[in-house]
Amino acid sequence: MNDAHLHLMVNHFPIVGLIFGFGILISGLYFRNNGIKNTAYSVFLVAAIAAFLSMYTGEGAEELVEDMPSIGHQIIHEHEEYAEKLALILYAMGLLSVYGFYLNIKTHTRARLISIIVLVIAGIALVFALKTGETGGEVRHTEIRETSVKIIPIEKEYEK
């Protein structure tokens, strides 16, 4: 098992965790339920750990695929730039989630404020997650690239 395989195994978790955590945190804020908010914080923490693993395996995966035909350095570089920004945001969210979890346990007055801050950061992270996932998919799926050439087959009649 190489880094490319490991990267493909973990790279979806930060994005999926972010999406689920965002929805769960909205529910926790709406229902004013600390248990639900703590669940969202736990999901964000797992997403941050998965982001670390994705970044850790990403370099090795890059080395394995960057010289393959139809991939190139530019596509991977763009994906890497978005992934680095997303990872930093998820790390910050992970730390804030631990803090929010702690404040919820202590029923501190700032707990709701931290929840709202984490929700706003998660909203920003969703934008970077979208671009990270899109550019990551473009690495191997040439059909989703904007610059891909659409070839329309033309039926030819062959004479016997």
PDB file of C-alpha atoms in Angstrom:
ATOM      1  CA  MET A   1       0.000   0.000   0.000  1.00  0.00           C
ATOM      2  CA  ASN A   2       1.531   3.312  -1.076  1.00  0.00           C
ATOM      3  CA  ASP A   3       0.829   6.944  -0.153  1.00  0.00           C
ATOM      4  CA  ALA A   4      -1.525   7.433  -3.097  1.00  0.00           C
ATOM      5  CA  HIS A   5      -3.680   4.557  -1.869  1.00  0.00           C
ATOM      6  CA  LEU A   6      -3.597   5.844   1.716  1.00  0.00           C
ATOM      7  CA  HIS A   7      -4.428   9.364   0.525  1.00  0.00           C
ATOM      8  CA  LEU A   8      -7.452   8.091  -1.378  1.00  0.00           C
ATOM      9  CA  MET A   9      -8.588   6.226   1.728  1.00  0.00           C
ATOM     10  CA  VAL A  10      -8.583   9.267   4.044  1.00  0.00           C
ATOM     11  CA  ASN A  11      -9.054  12.326   1.837  1.00  0.00           C
ATOM     12  CA  HIS A  12     -12.858  12.224   1.847  1.00  0.00           C
ATOM     13  CA  PHE A  13     -13.233  12.267   5.630  1.00  0.00           C
ATOM     14  CA  PRO A  14     -12.319  15.941   6.186  1.00  0.00           C
ATOM     15  CA  ILE A  15     -14.885  17.097   3.641  1.00  0.00           C
ATOM     16  CA  VAL A  16     -17.655  14.703   4.638  1.00  0.00           C
ATOM     17  CA  GLY A  17     -16.982  15.326   8.341  1.00  0.00           C
ATOM     18  CA  LEU A  18     -17.158  19.065   7.761  1.00  0.00           C
ATOM     19  CA  ILE A  19     -20.499  18.772   5.971  1.00  0.00           C
ATOM     20  CA  PHE A  20     -22.029  16.525   8.641  1.00  0.00           C
ATOM     21  CA  GLY A  21     -20.557  18.561  11.493  1.00  0.00           C
ATOM     22  CA  PHE A  22     -21.957  21.770   9.987  1.00  0.00           C
ATOM     23  CA  GLY A  23     -25.462  20.313   9.849  1.00  0.00           C
ATOM     24  CA  ILE A  24     -25.204  18.843  13.332  1.00  0.00           C
ATOM     25  CA  LEU A  25     -23.963  22.134  14.793  1.00  0.00           C
ATOM     26  CA  ILE A  26     -26.845  24.034  13.176  1.00  0.00           C
ATOM     27  CA  SER A  27     -29.224  21.543  14.806  1.00  0.00           C
ATOM     28  CA  GLY A  28     -27.504  21.946  18.176  1.00  0.00           C
ATOM     29  CA  LEU A  29     -27.778  25.714  17.995  1.00  0.00           C
ATOM     30  CA  TYR A  30     -31.397  25.600  16.853  1.00  0.00           C
ATOM     31  CA  PHE A  31     -32.468  23.205  19.625  1.00  0.00           C
ATOM     32  CA  ARG A  32     -30.079  24.770  22.156  1.00  0.00           C
ATOM     33  CA  ASN A  33     -28.807  21.299  22.968  1.00  0.00           C
ATOM     34  CA  ASN A  34     -25.240  20.963  24.209  1.00  0.00           C
ATOM     35  CA  GLY A  35     -25.196  17.232  23.503  1.00  0.00           C
ATOM     36  CA  ILE A  36     -25.860  17.843  19.834  1.00  0.00           C
ATOM     37  CA  LYS A  37     -23.266  20.637  19.738  1.00  0.00           C
ATOM     38  CA  ASN A  38     -20.730  18.341  21.409  1.00  0.00           C
ATOM     39  CA  THR A  39     -21.433  15.733  18.743  1.00  0.00           C
ATOM     40  CA  ALA A  40     -20.674  18.342  16.073  1.00  0.00           C
ATOM     41  CA  TYR A  41     -17.461  19.266  17.886  1.00  0.00           C
ATOM     42  CA  SER A  42     -16.443  15.608  17.942  1.00  0.00           C
ATOM     43  CA  VAL A  43     -17.091  15.312  14.205  1.00  0.00           C
ATOM     44  CA  PHE A  44     -15.035  18.463  13.555  1.00  0.00           C
ATOM     45  CA  LEU A  45     -12.182  17.031  15.623  1.00  0.00           C
ATOM     46  CA  VAL A  46     -12.236  13.807  13.598  1.00  0.00           C
ATOM     47  CA  ALA A  47     -12.309  15.893  10.394  1.00  0.00           C
ATOM     48  CA  ALA A  48      -9.230  17.810  11.581  1.00  0.00           C
ATOM     49  CA  ILE A  49      -7.363  14.572  12.334  1.00  0.00           C
ATOM     50  CA  ALA A  50      -8.357  13.210   8.923  1.00  0.00           C
ATOM     51  CA  ALA A  51      -7.131  16.463   7.334  1.00  0.00           C
ATOM     52  CA  PHE A  52      -3.761  15.916   8.978  1.00  0.00           C
ATOM     53  CA  LEU A  53      -3.622  12.368   7.603  1.00  0.00           C
ATOM     54  CA  SER A  54      -4.651  13.603   4.154  1.00  0.00           C
ATOM     55  CA  MET A  55      -1.911  16.223   4.174  1.00  0.00           C
ATOM     56  CA  TYR A  56       0.607  13.689   5.464  1.00  0.00           C
ATOM     57  CA  THR A  57      -0.142  11.235   2.648  1.00  0.00           C
ATOM     58  CA  GLY A  58      -0.699  13.910  -0.015  1.00  0.00           C
ATOM     59  CA  GLU A  59       2.988  14.591  -0.684  1.00  0.00           C
ATOM     60  CA  GLY A  60       3.725  10.938  -1.358  1.00  0.00           C
ATOM     61  CA  ALA A  61       0.654  10.653  -3.564  1.00  0.00           C
ATOM     62  CA  GLU A  62       1.797  13.707  -5.504  1.00  0.00           C
ATOM     63  CA  GLU A  63       5.182  12.163  -6.179  1.00  0.00           C
ATOM     64  CA  LEU A  64       3.543   9.035  -7.565  1.00  0.00           C
ATOM     65  CA  VAL A  65       1.104  10.713  -9.973  1.00  0.00           C
ATOM     66  CA  GLU A  66       2.519  14.101 -10.990  1.00  0.00           C
ATOM     67  CA  ASP A  67       4.405  12.753 -14.007  1.00  0.00           C
ATOM     68  CA  MET A  68       1.553  10.625 -15.299  1.00  0.00           C
ATOM     69  CA  PRO A  69       0.070  11.584 -18.670  1.00  0.00           C
ATOM     70  CA  SER A  70      -2.752  14.172 -18.522  1.00  0.00           C
ATOM     71  CA  ILE A  71      -2.086  15.138 -14.898  1.00  0.00           C
ATOM     72  CA  GLY A  72       0.819  17.552 -14.633  1.00  0.00           C
ATOM     73  CA  HIS A  73       2.149  19.771 -11.920  1.00  0.00           C
ATOM     74  CA  GLN A  74      -0.354  22.646 -12.279  1.00  0.00           C
ATOM     75  CA  ILE A  75      -3.432  20.562 -11.480  1.00  0.00           C
ATOM     76  CA  ILE A  76      -1.818  19.011  -8.433  1.00  0.00           C
ATOM     77  CA  HIS A  77      -0.423  22.367  -7.282  1.00  0.00           C
ATOM     78  CA  GLU A  78      -3.881  23.964  -7.381  1.00  0.00           C
ATOM     79  CA  HIS A  79      -5.347  21.060  -5.386  1.00  0.00           C
ATOM     80  CA  GLU A  80      -2.504  21.268  -2.885  1.00  0.00           C
ATOM     81  CA  GLU A  81      -3.019  25.013  -2.352  1.00  0.00           C
ATOM     82  CA  TYR A  82      -6.717  24.594  -1.543  1.00  0.00           C
ATOM     83  CA  ALA A  83      -6.013  21.527   0.611  1.00  0.00           C
ATOM     84  CA  GLU A  84      -3.411  23.389   2.684  1.00  0.00           C
ATOM     85  CA  LYS A  85      -5.837  26.234   3.376  1.00  0.00           C
ATOM     86  CA  LEU A  86      -8.641  23.816   4.226  1.00  0.00           C
ATOM     87  CA  ALA A  87      -6.378  21.860   6.553  1.00  0.00           C
ATOM     88  CA  LEU A  88      -5.378  25.003   8.457  1.00  0.00           C
ATOM     89  CA  ILE A  89      -9.016  25.988   8.861  1.00  0.00           C
ATOM     90  CA  LEU A  90      -9.918  22.481  10.044  1.00  0.00           C
ATOM     91  CA  TYR A  91      -7.043  22.478  12.541  1.00  0.00           C
ATOM     92  CA  ALA A  92      -8.332  25.762  13.983  1.00  0.00           C
ATOM     93  CA  MET A  93     -11.867  24.349  14.060  1.00  0.00           C
ATOM     94  CA  GLY A  94     -10.599  21.243  15.821  1.00  0.00           C
ATOM     95  CA  LEU A  95      -8.961  23.334  18.535  1.00  0.00           C
ATOM     96  CA  LEU A  96     -12.011  25.571  18.888  1.00  0.00           C
ATOM     97  CA  SER A  97     -14.190  22.466  19.040  1.00  0.00           C
ATOM     98  CA  VAL A  98     -12.202  21.128  21.984  1.00  0.00           C
ATOM     99  CA  TYR A  99     -12.605  24.521  23.666  1.00  0.00           C
ATOM    100  CA  GLY A 100     -16.339  24.593  22.868  1.00  0.00           C
ATOM    101  CA  PHE A 101     -16.738  21.071  24.211  1.00  0.00           C
ATOM    102  CA  TYR A 102     -15.030  22.136  27.435  1.00  0.00           C
ATOM    103  CA  LEU A 103     -17.213  25.253  27.745  1.00  0.00           C
ATOM    104  CA  ASN A 104     -20.361  23.189  27.221  1.00  0.00           C
ATOM    105  CA  ILE A 105     -19.346  20.790  29.977  1.00  0.00           C
ATOM    106  CA  LYS A 106     -18.691  23.714  32.331  1.00  0.00           C
ATOM    107  CA  THR A 107     -21.903  25.464  31.152  1.00  0.00           C
ATOM    108  CA  HIS A 108     -19.913  28.614  30.585  1.00  0.00           C
ATOM    109  CA  THR A 109     -21.626  31.751  29.272  1.00  0.00           C
ATOM    110  CA  ARG A 110     -19.291  31.911  26.261  1.00  0.00           C
ATOM    111  CA  ALA A 111     -20.256  28.436  25.047  1.00  0.00           C
ATOM    112  CA  ARG A 112     -22.903  29.745  22.627  1.00  0.00           C
ATOM    113  CA  LEU A 113     -20.517  32.385  21.258  1.00  0.00           C
ATOM    114  CA  ILE A 114     -17.883  29.718  20.539  1.00  0.00           C
ATOM    115  CA  SER A 115     -20.561  27.608  18.816  1.00  0.00           C
ATOM    116  CA  ILE A 116     -21.464  30.504  16.539  1.00  0.00           C
ATOM    117  CA  ILE A 117     -17.797  31.235  15.800  1.00  0.00           C
ATOM    118  CA  VAL A 118     -17.196  27.564  14.935  1.00  0.00           C
ATOM    119  CA  LEU A 119     -20.283  27.592  12.703  1.00  0.00           C
ATOM    120  CA  VAL A 120     -19.040  30.666  10.815  1.00  0.00           C
ATOM    121  CA  ILE A 121     -15.590  29.122  10.391  1.00  0.00           C
ATOM    122  CA  ALA A 122     -17.229  25.888   9.214  1.00  0.00           C
ATOM    123  CA  GLY A 123     -19.160  27.877   6.605  1.00  0.00           C
ATOM    124  CA  ILE A 124     -15.914  29.374   5.333  1.00  0.00           C
ATOM    125  CA  ALA A 125     -14.299  25.941   5.401  1.00  0.00           C
ATOM    126  CA  LEU A 126     -17.102  24.564   3.231  1.00  0.00           C
ATOM    127  CA  VAL A 127     -16.033  26.899   0.423  1.00  0.00           C
ATOM    128  CA  PHE A 128     -12.459  25.610   0.614  1.00  0.00           C
ATOM    129  CA  ALA A 129     -13.715  22.023   0.930  1.00  0.00           C
ATOM    130  CA  LEU A 130     -15.708  22.439  -2.275  1.00  0.00           C
ATOM    131  CA  LYS A 131     -12.655  23.689  -4.173  1.00  0.00           C
ATOM    132  CA  THR A 132     -10.358  21.095  -2.587  1.00  0.00           C
ATOM    133  CA  GLY A 133     -12.686  18.264  -3.556  1.00  0.00           C
ATOM    134  CA  GLU A 134     -13.229  19.656  -7.042  1.00  0.00           C
ATOM    135  CA  THR A 135      -9.525  20.123  -7.775  1.00  0.00           C
ATOM    136  CA  GLY A 136      -8.711  16.762  -6.197  1.00  0.00           C
ATOM    137  CA  GLY A 137     -11.221  15.048  -8.446  1.00  0.00           C
ATOM    138  CA  GLU A 138      -9.741  16.792 -11.476  1.00  0.00           C
ATOM    139  CA  VAL A 139      -6.375  15.135 -10.816  1.00  0.00           C
ATOM    140  CA  ARG A 140      -7.564  11.772 -12.120  1.00  0.00           C
ATOM    141  CA  HIS A 141     -10.992  12.529 -13.570  1.00  0.00           C
ATOM    142  CA  THR A 142     -10.213  14.477 -16.705  1.00  0.00           C
ATOM    143  CA  GLU A 143     -13.882  14.505 -17.675  1.00  0.00           C
ATOM    144  CA  ILE A 144     -14.720  17.041 -14.937  1.00  0.00           C
ATOM    145  CA  ARG A 145     -12.020  19.540 -15.837  1.00  0.00           C
ATOM    146  CA  GLU A 146     -13.186  22.831 -17.322  1.00  0.00           C
ATOM    147  CA  THR A 147     -10.434  22.635 -19.908  1.00  0.00           C
ATOM    148  CA  SER A 148     -11.272  19.117 -20.988  1.00  0.00           C
ATOM    149  CA  VAL A 149     -12.070  18.642 -24.631  1.00  0.00           C
ATOM    150  CA  LYS A 150     -15.423  17.083 -25.360  1.00  0.00           C
ATOM    151  CA  ILE A 151     -15.165  14.580 -28.176  1.00  0.00           C
ATOM    152  CA  ILE A 152     -18.402  13.808 -29.909  1.00  0.00           C
ATOM    153  CA  PRO A 153     -18.222  10.537 -31.790  1.00  0.00           C
ATOM    154  CA  ILE A 154     -19.336  10.652 -35.388  1.00  0.00           C
ATOM    155  CA  GLU A 155     -20.790   7.520 -36.818  1.00  0.00           C
ATOM    156  CA  LYS A 156     -19.120   6.449 -40.003  1.00  0.00           C
ATOM    157  CA  GLU A 157     -20.640   4.156 -42.502  1.00  0.00           C
ATOM    158  CA  TYR A 158     -18.294   1.621 -43.848  1.00  0.00           C
ATOM    159  CA  GLU A 159     -18.819   0.154 -47.268  1.00  0.00           C
ATOM    160  CA  LYS A 160     -18.587  -3.531 -47.654  1.00  0.00           C
TER     161      LYS A 160
END
